XYZ file of C-alpha atoms in Angstrom:
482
model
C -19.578 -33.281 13.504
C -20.773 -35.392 10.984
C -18.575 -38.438 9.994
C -18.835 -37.428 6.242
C -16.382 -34.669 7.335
C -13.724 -37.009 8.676
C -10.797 -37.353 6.297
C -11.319 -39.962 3.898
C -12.203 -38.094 1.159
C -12.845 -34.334 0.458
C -16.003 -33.401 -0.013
C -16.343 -32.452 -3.884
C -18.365 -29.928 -5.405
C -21.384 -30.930 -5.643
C -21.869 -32.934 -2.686
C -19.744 -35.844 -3.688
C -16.174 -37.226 -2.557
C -13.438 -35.488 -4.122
C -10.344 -37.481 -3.573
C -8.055 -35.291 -5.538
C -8.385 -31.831 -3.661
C -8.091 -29.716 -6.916
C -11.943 -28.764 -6.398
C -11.843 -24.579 -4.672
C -14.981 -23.664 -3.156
C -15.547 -20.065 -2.361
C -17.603 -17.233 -3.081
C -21.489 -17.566 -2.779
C -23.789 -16.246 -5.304
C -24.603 -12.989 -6.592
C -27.990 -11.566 -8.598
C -26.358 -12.207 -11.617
C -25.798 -15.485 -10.787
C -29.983 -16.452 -9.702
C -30.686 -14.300 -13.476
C -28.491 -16.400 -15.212
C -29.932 -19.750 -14.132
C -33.350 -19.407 -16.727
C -36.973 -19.208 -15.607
C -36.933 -22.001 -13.876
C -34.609 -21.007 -10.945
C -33.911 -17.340 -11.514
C -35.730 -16.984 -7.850
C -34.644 -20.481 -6.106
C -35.991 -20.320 -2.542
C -34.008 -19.747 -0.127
C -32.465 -22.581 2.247
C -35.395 -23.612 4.443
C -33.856 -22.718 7.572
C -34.139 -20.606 10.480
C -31.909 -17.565 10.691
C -29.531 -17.189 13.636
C -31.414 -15.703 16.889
C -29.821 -12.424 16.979
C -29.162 -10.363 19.933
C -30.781 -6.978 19.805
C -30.116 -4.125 21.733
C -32.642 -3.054 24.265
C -32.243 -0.130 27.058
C -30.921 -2.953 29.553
C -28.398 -3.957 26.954
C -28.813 -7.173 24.843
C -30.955 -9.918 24.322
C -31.824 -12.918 22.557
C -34.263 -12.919 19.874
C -35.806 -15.455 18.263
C -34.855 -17.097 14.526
C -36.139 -14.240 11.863
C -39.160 -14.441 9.840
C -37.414 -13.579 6.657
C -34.321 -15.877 5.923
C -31.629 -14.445 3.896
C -30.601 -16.496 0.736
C -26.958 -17.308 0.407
C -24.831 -14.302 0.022
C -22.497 -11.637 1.960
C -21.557 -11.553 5.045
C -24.311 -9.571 7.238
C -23.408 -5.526 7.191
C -26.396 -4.094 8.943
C -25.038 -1.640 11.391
C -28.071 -0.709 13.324
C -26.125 -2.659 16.711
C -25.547 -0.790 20.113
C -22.866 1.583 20.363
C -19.511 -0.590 21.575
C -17.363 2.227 22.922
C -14.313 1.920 25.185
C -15.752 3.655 27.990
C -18.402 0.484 28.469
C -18.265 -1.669 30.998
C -17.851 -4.883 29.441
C -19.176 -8.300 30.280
C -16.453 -11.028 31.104
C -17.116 -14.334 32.418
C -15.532 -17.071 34.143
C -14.904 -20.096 36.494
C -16.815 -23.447 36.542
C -19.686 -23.170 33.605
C -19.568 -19.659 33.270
C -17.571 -17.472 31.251
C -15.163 -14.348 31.002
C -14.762 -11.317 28.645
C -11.940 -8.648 28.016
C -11.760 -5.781 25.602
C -9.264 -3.608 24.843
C -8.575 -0.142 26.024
C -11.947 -0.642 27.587
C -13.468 -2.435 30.594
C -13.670 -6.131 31.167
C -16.065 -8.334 32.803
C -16.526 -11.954 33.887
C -19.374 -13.966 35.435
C -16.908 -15.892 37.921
C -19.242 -17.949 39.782
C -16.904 -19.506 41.343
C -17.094 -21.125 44.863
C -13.847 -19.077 45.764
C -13.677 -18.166 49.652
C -11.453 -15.575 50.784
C -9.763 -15.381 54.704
C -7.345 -12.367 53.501
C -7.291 -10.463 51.010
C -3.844 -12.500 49.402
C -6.108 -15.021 48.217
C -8.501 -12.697 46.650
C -5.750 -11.142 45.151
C -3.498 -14.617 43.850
C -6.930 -15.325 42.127
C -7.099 -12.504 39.866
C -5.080 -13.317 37.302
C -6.992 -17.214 36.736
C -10.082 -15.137 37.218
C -9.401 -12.998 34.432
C -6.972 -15.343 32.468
C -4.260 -12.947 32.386
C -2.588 -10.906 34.644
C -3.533 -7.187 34.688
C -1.396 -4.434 34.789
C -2.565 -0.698 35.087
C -6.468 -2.074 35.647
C -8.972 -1.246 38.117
C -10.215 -5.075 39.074
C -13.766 -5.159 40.871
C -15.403 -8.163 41.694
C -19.350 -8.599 43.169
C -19.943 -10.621 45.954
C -23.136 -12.474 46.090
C -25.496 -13.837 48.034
C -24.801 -17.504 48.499
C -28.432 -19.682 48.715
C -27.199 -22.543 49.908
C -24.800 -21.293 53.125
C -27.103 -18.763 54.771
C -24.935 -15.827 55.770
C -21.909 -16.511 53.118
C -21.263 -14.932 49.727
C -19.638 -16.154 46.863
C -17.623 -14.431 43.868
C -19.750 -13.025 41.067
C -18.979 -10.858 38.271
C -15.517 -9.503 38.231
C -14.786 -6.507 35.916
C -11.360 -4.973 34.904
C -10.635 -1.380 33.662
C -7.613 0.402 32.409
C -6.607 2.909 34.970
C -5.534 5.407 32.637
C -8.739 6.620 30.847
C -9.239 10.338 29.019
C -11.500 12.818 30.777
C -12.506 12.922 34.199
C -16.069 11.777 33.541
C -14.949 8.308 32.355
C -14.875 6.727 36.248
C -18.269 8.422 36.890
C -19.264 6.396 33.695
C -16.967 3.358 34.191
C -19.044 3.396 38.031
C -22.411 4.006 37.095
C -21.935 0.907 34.681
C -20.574 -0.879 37.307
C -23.452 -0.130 39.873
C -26.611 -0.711 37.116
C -24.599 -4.476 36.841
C -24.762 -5.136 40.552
C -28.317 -4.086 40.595
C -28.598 -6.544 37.637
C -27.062 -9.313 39.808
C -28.277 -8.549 43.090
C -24.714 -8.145 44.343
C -24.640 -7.356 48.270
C -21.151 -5.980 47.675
C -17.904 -5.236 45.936
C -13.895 -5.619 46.551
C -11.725 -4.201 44.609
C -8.223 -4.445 43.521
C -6.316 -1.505 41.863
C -2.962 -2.713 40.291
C -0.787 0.359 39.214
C 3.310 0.133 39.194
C 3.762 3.166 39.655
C 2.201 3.294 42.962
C 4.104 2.330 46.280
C 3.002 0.737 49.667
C 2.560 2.851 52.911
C 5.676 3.204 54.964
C 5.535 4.479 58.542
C 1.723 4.946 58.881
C 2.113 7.753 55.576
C 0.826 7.153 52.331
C 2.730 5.895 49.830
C 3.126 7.276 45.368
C -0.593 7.576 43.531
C -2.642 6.732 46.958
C -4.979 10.603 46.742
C -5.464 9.208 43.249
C -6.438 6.061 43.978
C -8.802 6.862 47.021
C -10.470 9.397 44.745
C -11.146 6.717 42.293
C -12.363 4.628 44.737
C -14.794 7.283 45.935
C -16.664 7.783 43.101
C -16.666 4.158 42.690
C -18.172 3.810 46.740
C -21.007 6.520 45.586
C -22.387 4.817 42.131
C -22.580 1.729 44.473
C -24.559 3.465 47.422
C -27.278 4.100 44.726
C -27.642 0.576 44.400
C -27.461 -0.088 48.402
C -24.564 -1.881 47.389
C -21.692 -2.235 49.955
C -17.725 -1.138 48.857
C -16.328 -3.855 51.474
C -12.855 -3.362 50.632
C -10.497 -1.793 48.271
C -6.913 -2.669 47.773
C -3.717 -1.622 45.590
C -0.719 -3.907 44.432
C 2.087 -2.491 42.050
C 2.085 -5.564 40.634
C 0.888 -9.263 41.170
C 3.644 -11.342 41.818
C 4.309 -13.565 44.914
C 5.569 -11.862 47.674
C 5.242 -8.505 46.816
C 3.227 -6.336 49.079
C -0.607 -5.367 48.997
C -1.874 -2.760 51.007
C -5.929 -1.265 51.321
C -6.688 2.384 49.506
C -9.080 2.699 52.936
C -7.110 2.072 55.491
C -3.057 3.017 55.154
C -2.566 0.421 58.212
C -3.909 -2.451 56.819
C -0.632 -4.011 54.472
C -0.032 -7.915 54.055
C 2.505 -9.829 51.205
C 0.853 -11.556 48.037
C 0.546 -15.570 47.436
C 1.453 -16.962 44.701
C -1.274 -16.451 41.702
C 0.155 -20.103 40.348
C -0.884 -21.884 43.511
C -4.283 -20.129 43.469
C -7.106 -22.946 44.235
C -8.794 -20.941 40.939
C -5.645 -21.355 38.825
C -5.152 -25.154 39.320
C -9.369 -25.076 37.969
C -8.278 -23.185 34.781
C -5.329 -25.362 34.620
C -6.936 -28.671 35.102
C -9.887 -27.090 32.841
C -7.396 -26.539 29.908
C -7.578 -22.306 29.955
C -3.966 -21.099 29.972
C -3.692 -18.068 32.413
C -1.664 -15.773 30.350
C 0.992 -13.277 31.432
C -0.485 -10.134 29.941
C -3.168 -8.869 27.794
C -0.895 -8.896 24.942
C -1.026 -12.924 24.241
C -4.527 -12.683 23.586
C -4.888 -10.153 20.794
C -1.654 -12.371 19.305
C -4.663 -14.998 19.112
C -5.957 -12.528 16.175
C -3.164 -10.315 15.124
C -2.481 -9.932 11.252
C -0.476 -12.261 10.064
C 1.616 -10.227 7.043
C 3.016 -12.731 5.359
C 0.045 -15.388 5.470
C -2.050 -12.800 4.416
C -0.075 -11.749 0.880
C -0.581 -15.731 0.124
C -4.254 -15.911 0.508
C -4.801 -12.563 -1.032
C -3.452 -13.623 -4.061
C -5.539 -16.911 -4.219
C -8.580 -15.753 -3.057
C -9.980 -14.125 -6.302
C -9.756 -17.395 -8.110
C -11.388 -18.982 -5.304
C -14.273 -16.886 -5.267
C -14.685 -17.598 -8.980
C -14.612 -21.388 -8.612
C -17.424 -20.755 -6.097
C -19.560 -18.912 -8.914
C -19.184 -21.975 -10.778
C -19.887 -24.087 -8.254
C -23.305 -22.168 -7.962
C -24.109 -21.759 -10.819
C -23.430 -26.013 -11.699
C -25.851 -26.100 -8.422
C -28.953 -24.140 -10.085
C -28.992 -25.525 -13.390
C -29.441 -28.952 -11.788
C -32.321 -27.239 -9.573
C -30.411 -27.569 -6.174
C -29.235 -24.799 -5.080
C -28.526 -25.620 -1.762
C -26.355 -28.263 -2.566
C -23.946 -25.484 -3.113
C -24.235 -24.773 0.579
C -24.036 -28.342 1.379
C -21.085 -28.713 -0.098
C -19.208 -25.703 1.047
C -20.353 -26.770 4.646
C -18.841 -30.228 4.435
C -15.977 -28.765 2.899
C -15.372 -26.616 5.978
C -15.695 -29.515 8.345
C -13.377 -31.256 6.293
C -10.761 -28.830 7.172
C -11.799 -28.734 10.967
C -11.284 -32.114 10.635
C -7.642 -31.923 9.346
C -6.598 -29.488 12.020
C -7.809 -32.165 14.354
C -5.259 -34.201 13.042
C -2.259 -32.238 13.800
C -2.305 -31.002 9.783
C -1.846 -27.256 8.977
C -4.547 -25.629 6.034
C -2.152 -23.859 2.938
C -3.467 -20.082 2.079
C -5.571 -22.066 -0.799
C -7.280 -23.959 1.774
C -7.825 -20.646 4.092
C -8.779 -19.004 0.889
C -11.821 -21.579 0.149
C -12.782 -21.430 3.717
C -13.092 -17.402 4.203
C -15.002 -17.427 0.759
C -17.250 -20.343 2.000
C -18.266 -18.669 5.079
C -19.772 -15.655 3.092
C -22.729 -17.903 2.352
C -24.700 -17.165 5.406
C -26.042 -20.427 5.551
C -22.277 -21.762 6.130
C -21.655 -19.196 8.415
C -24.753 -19.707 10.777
C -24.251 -23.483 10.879
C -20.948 -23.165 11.953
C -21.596 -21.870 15.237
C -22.882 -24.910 16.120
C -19.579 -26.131 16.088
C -18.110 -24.068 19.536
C -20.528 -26.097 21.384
C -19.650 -29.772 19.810
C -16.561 -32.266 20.650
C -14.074 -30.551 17.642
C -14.916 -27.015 18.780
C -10.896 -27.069 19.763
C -9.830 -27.680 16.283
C -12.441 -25.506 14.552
C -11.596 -22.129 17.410
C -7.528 -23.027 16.302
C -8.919 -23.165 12.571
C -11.219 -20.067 12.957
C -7.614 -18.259 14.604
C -5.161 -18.913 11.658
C -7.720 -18.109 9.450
C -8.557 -14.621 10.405
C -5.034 -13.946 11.107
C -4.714 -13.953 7.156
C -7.316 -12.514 6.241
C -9.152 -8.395 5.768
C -12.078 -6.979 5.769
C -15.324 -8.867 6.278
C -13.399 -12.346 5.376
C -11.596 -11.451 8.436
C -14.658 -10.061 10.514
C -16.550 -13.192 9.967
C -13.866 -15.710 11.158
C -13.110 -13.504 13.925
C -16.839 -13.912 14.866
C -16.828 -17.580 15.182
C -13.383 -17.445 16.685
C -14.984 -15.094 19.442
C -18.107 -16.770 19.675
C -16.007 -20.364 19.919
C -14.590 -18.200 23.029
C -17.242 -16.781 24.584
C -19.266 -19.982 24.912
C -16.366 -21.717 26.228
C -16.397 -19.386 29.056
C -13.204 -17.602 27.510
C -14.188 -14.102 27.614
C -10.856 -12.164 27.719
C -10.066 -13.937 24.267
C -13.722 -13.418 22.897
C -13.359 -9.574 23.571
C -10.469 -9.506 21.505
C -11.558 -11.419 18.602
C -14.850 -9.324 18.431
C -12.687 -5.892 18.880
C -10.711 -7.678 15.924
C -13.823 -8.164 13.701
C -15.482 -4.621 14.342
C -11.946 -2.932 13.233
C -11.923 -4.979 10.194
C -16.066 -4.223 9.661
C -17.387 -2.312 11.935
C -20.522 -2.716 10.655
C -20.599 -6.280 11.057
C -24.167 -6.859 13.131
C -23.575 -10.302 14.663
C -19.925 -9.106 15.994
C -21.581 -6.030 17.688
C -24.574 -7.650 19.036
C -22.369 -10.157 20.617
C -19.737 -7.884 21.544
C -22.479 -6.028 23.302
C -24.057 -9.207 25.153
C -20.821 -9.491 26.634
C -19.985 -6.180 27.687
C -23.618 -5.874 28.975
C -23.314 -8.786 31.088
C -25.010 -11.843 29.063
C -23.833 -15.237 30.513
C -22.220 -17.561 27.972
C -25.927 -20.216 28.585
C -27.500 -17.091 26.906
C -26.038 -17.014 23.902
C -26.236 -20.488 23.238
C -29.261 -20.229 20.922
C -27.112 -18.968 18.133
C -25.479 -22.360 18.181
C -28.620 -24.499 18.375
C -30.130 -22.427 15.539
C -26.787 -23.424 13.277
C -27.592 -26.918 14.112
C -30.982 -26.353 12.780
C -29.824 -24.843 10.025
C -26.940 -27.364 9.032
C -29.415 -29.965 9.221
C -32.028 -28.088 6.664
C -28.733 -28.492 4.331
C -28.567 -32.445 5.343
C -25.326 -31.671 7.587
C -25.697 -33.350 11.257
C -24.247 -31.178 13.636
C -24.257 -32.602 17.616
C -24.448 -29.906 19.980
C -23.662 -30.552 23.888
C -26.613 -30.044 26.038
C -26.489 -27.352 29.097
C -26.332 -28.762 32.025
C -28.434 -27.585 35.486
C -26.827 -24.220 37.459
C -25.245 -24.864 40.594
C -26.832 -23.539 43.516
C -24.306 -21.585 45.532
């Protein structure tokens, strides 16, 4: 972040220090406003920048495409809707462990890119690791997780992708679905197998050598997930059931009734103390994240009634910008402004509806927006995901679709892909026509690593600096060879 943003001053209106903090910035400019400006800059040109790389649907799901030849000028939120279908049913793309990341969605599946250099004896310690794996322990989920080929240890495997599902889905072609999906991903990954976990409390162990509640379900879950995988020459090693996963509680294998064992503890998981020491809280339930995003009533009442007058501060704002024949000093200025208030979360200081009122009507210029998801891969992407949070929390519509997009893009490249499910579910209910929220929702569900998506950042560095903003950017580093 630049040090302009830092706190000594607030960036005024037109570029300048504003010490006072009575200037609003907010809504972007209209038609109207470019008319209204005279001859001279009726038709300003655009910010010379690069669009965003967007990710565009393909038959093998998403992909990243290169900066557009056609910049948009400052404006509206992007509404296109012309993004791949995002239903429940999909298999979606979660990452996780080490450099890699994790993804959830709600009511629908969830998948992670684990990575991680987990190594299982018993099945306990594949099960304790679950819950860091996904960052939250499931409840009523089918869990599987691909095992792949390791190139370093010839003959060993190592944890890949692990994707959850609700168990209780409508019609009985959703598991032929949910395992096709499953199958086309370990073709993707060149997975040599799969365990899976089933965790359903209303299901009991075997006693006595005889089955115990829900097993004929399970096992015919598990079949049609063993014959989506055969396609794929991909081996169903093992497939086990918990009611719940808590330590000492018993686990027991849908294949073989005999084969029963007690759980470890999930906190003293070798994968848990990672997340721990990494800073990712493992939550209890699935709940806590969409709290992350939930609409916050109150909060929202405030900035709705502030936000009209904001917007119109912006016009002026504009409009001050073109008749001095620098129109993207406008953008400048709402981007420092923005930073500013990243910076004053940083400090421990909470933003008043006004302040959240400016920001959601500053980040409908789409040259604020863009460059600001640079910021999820620089040193205050902590303050500016917390920022992005509160913000969308109070706000509707596409205000609140377009913080929930940086919010779940701040996630996803963090390797937080339970939360980054939830906060793009959270901006396609409030527009679902929002195209960046879909394509990225989609690159997740379809399986696209968080390194993959990191071009939308570097392209809002590229832009912020066409706007004289300097926005540093962390570098990837090399994959580990496993």
């Amino acid at each position: 972040m630049r040090s302009e943003a830092g706190r000594v001053g607030r960036p005024g209106a037109d570029g300048g220090g504003n010490d006072s903090g009575d200037e609003e910035y907010g809504l972007p400019p209209n038609e109207d406003d470019l008319a209204a400006a005279g001859s001279s800059t009726a038709k300003p040109a655009a910010p010379q920048r690069d669009t965003p790389p967007e990710l565009e649907a393909s038959e093998a799901g998403a992909s990243l495409a290169g900066p557009a030849s056609d910049p948009a000028p400052p404006g509206a939120g992007e509404s296109e809707s012309d993004s791949p279908d995002t239903g429940d049913d999909d298999m979606s793309a979660e990452r996780g462990g080490g450099a890699e990341g994790r993804r959830t969605r709600a009511g629908g599946a969830e998948q992670l890119w684990a990575a991680t250099a987990l190594t299982m004896s018993e099945p306990a310690e594949f099960i304790a690791a679950v819950p860091a794996l996904l960052g939250f322990r499931p409840q009523r989920s089918l869990v599987a997780c691909l095992l792949l080929r390791s190139q370093k240890y010839p003959g060993a495997v190592y944890l890949g992708a692990v994707a959850r599902h609700d168990l209780d889905v409508a019609g009985c072609g959703a598991w032929v679905r949910l395992a096709a999906q499953l199958a086309a991903i370990c073709g993707q990954e060149q997975a040599v197998g799969v365990v899976a976990l089933i965790v359903d409390d209303r299901a009991t162990a075997p006693q006595a050598g005889r089955a115990g509640r829900r097993a004929a379900r399970h096992r015919d879950l598990v079949r049609v997930l063993d014959g989506a995988l055969q396609g794929q020459d991909v081996l169903l090693a093992e497939a086990w059931a918990v009611a719940e996963i808590t330590p000492g509680a018993d686990w027991w294998s849908v294949l073989d009734t005999g084969s029963t064992g007690t759980q470890a503890d999930p906190a003293a998981s070798p994968v848990a103390l990672a997340q721990v020491l990494d800073g990712r809280p493992i939550r209890g339930s699935r709940t806590e994240l969409t709290a992350a995003v939930a609409e916050n009533t109150p909060l929202r009442i405030q900035v709705d009634a502030v936000i009209g007058n904001a917007a119109e501060a912006a016009r002026q704002r504009f409009r001050r910008a073109l008749r001095a024949g620098e129109p993207r000093s406008y953008s400048r200025a709402a981007l420092d402004m923005v930073l500013w208030q990243i910076s004053t979360v940083e400090s421990g200081d909470e933003l008043d509806p006004r302040e959240l009122a400016d920001l959601a009507v500053a980040v409908r210029d789409t040259a604020v927006r863009d460059s600001l998801f640079a910021v999820a891969l620089g040193v205050h992407a902590a303050a500016a995901e917390a920022l992005w949070s509160r913000a969308c929390r109070g706000l509707t519509g596409p205000d609140r679709a377009e913080l929930a997009t940086l919010f779940g893009y701040s996630a996803y490249t963090r390797g937080d892909g339970p939360l980054a499910g939830v906060a793009f579910e959270a901006a396609l209910q409030a527009d679902p026509a929002h195209r960046i929220a879909r394509l990225l929702d989609a690159a997740l569900r379809t399986g696209m690593r968080p390194g993959d998506v990191r071009k939308l950042a570097v392209s809002g560095r590229d832009i912020a600096a066409g706007l004289g903003v300097d926005l540093v950017i962390a570098e990837p580093g090399e994959p580990e060879t496993r």
